[in-house]
Coordinates of N, CA and C in Angstrom, one line a residue:
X15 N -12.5 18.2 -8.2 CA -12.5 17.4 -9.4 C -13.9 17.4 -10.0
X16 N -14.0 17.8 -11.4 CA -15.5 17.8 -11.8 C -15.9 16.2 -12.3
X17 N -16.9 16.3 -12.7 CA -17.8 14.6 -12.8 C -16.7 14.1 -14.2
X18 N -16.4 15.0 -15.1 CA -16.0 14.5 -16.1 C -14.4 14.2 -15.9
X19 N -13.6 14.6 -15.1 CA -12.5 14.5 -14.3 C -12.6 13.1 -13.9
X20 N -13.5 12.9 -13.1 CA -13.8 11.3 -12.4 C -14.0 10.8 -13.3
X21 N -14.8 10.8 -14.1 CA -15.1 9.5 -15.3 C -13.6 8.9 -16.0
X22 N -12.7 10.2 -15.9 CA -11.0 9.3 -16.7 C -10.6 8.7 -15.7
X23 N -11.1 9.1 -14.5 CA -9.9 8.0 -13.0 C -10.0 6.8 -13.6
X24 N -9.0 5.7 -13.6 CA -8.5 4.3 -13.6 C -9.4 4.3 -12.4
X25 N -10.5 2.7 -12.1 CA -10.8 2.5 -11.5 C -9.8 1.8 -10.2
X26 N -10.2 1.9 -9.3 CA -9.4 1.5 -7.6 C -9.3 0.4 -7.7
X27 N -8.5 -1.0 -7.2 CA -8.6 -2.5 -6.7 C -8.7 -3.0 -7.9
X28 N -9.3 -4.0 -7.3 CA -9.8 -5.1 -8.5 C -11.3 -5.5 -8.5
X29 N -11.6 -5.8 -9.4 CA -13.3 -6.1 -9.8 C -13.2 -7.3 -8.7
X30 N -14.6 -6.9 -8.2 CA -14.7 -8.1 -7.6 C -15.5 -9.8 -8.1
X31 N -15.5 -9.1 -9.4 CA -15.8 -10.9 -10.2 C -14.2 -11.4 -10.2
X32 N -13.3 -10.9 -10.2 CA -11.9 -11.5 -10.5 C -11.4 -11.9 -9.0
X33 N -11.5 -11.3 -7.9 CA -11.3 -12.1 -6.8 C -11.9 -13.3 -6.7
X34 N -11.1 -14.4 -6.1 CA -11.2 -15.7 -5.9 C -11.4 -16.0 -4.5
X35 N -10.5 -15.5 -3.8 CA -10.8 -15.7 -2.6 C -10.7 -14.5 -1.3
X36 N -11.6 -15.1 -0.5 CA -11.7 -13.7 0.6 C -11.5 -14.0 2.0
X37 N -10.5 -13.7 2.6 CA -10.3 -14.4 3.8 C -10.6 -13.0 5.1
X38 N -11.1 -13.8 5.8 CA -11.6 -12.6 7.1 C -10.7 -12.6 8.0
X39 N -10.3 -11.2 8.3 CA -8.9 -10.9 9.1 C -9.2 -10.0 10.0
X40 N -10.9 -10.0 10.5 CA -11.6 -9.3 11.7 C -10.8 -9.1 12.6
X41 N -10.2 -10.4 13.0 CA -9.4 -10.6 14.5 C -8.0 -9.9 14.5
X42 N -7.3 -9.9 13.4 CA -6.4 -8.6 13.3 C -6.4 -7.4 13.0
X43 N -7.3 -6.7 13.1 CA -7.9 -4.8 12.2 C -6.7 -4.3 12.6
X44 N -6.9 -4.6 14.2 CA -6.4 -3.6 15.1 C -4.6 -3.6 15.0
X45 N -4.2 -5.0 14.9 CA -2.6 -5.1 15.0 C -2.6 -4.2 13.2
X46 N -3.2 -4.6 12.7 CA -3.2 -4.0 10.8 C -3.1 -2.4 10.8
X47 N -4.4 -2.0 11.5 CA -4.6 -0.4 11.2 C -3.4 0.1 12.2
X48 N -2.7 -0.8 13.8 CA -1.4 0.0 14.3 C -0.5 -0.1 13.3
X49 N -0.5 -1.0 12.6 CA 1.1 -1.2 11.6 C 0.9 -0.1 10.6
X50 N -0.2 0.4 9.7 CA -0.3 1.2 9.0 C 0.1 2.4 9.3
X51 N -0.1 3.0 11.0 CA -0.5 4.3 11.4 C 0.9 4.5 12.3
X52 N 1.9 2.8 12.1 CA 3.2 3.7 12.8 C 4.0 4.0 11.3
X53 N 3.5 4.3 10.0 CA 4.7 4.5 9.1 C 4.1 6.2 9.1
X54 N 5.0 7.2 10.2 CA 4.4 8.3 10.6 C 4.9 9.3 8.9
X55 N 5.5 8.6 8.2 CA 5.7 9.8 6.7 C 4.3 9.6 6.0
X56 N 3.9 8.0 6.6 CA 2.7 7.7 5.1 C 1.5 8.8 5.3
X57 N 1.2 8.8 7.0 CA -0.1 9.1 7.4 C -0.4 10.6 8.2
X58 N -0.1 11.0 7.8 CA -0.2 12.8 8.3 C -0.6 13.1 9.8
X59 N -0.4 13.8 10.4 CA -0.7 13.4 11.7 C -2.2 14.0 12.2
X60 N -2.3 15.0 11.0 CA -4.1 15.5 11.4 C -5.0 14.7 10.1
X61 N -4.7 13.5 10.0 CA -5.2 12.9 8.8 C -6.7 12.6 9.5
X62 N -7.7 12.4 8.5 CA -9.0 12.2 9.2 C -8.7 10.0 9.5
X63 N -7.7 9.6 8.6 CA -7.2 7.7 9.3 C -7.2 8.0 10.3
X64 N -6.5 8.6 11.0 CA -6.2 8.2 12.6 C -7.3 8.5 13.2
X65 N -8.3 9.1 13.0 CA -9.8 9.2 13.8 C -10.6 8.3 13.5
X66 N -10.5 7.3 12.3 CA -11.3 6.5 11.8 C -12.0 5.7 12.8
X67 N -13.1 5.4 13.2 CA -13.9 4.5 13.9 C -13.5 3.0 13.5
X68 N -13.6 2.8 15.2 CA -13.4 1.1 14.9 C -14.1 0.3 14.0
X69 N -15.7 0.4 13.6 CA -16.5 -0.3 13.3 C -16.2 0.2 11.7
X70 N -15.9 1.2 11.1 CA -14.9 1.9 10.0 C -14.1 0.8 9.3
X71 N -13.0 0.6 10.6 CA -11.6 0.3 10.4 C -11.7 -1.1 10.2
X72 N -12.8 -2.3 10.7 CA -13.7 -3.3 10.7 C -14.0 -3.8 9.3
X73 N -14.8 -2.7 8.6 CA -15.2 -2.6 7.2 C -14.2 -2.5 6.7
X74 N -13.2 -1.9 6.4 CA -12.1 -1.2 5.5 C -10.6 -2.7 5.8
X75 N -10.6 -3.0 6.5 CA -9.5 -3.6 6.7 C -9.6 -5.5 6.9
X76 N -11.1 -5.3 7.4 CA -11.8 -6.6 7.9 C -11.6 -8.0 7.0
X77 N -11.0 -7.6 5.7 CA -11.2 -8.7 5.2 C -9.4 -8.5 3.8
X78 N -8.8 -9.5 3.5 CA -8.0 -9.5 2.6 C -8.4 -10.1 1.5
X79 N -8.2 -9.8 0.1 CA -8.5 -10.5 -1.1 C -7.2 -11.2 -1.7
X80 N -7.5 -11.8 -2.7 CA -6.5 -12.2 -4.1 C -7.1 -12.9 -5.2
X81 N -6.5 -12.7 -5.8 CA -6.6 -13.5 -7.3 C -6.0 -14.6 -7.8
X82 N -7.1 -15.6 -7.7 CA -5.7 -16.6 -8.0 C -5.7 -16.8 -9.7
X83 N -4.4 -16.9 -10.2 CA -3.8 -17.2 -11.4 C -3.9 -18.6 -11.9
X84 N -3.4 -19.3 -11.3 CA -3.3 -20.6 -11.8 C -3.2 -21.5 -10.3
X85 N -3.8 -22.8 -10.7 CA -3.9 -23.8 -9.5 C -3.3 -25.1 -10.2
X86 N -2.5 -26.0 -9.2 CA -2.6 -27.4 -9.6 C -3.4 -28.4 -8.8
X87 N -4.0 -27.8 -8.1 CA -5.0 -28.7 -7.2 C -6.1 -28.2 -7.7
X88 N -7.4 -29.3 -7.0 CA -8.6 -28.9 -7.3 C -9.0 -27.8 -6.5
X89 N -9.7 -26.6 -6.2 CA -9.9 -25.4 -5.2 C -11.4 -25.1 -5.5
X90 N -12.7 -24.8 -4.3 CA -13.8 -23.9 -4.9 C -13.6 -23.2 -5.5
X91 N -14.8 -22.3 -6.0 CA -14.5 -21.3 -6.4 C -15.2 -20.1 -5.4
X92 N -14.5 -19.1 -5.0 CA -15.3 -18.3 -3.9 C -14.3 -19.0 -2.7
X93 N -13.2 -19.1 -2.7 CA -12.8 -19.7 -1.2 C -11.9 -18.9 -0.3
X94 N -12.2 -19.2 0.9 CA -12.0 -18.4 1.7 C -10.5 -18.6 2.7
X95 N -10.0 -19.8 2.3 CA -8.8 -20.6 2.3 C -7.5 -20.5 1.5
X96 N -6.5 -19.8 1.5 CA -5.4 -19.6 0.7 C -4.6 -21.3 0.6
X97 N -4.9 -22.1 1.5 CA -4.5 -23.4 1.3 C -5.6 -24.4 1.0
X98 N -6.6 -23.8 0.4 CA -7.8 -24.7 -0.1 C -6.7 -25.7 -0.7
X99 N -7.3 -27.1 -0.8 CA -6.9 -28.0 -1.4 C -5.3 -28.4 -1.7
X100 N -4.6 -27.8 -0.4 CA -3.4 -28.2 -0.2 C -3.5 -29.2 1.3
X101 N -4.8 -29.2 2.4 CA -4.6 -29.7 3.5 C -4.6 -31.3 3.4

């Protein structure tokens, strides 16, 4: 792909000013990256995923985002709690 090729790609994810909240899912990588790597049509079997390094798979998986739309409770902003201000 040349540089000017890249420049038309739709950017990836979402901006990260529009995420609201970021919850750390460290303690699951591992059950997450098996659940990805048994859908054996998604993931090729000489794919460079399945070699990926733990400390990799840590960074890449380690954490889940979302956006939140609308609230009827009060919530920070930056929160790390999908039930902020429902407990």
């Amino acid at each position: 792909m040349t540089a000017e090729e890249a420049a038309k790609e739709p950017e990836f994810g979402t901006p990260d000013e529009h995420i609201t909240t970021w919850v750390d899912v460290r303690e699951h990588v591992e059950t997450k990256f098996a659940a990805i790597l048994a859908h054996h049509t998604q993931i090729a079997p000489d794919s460079w995923f399945r070699t990926m390094e733990e400390d990799h798979r840590v960074e890449g998986f380690g954490r889940e985002t979302f956006v939140r739309i609308v609230s009827r409770v009060v919530t920070p902003d930056g929160e790390a709690d999908l039930f902020a201000g429902l407990r």
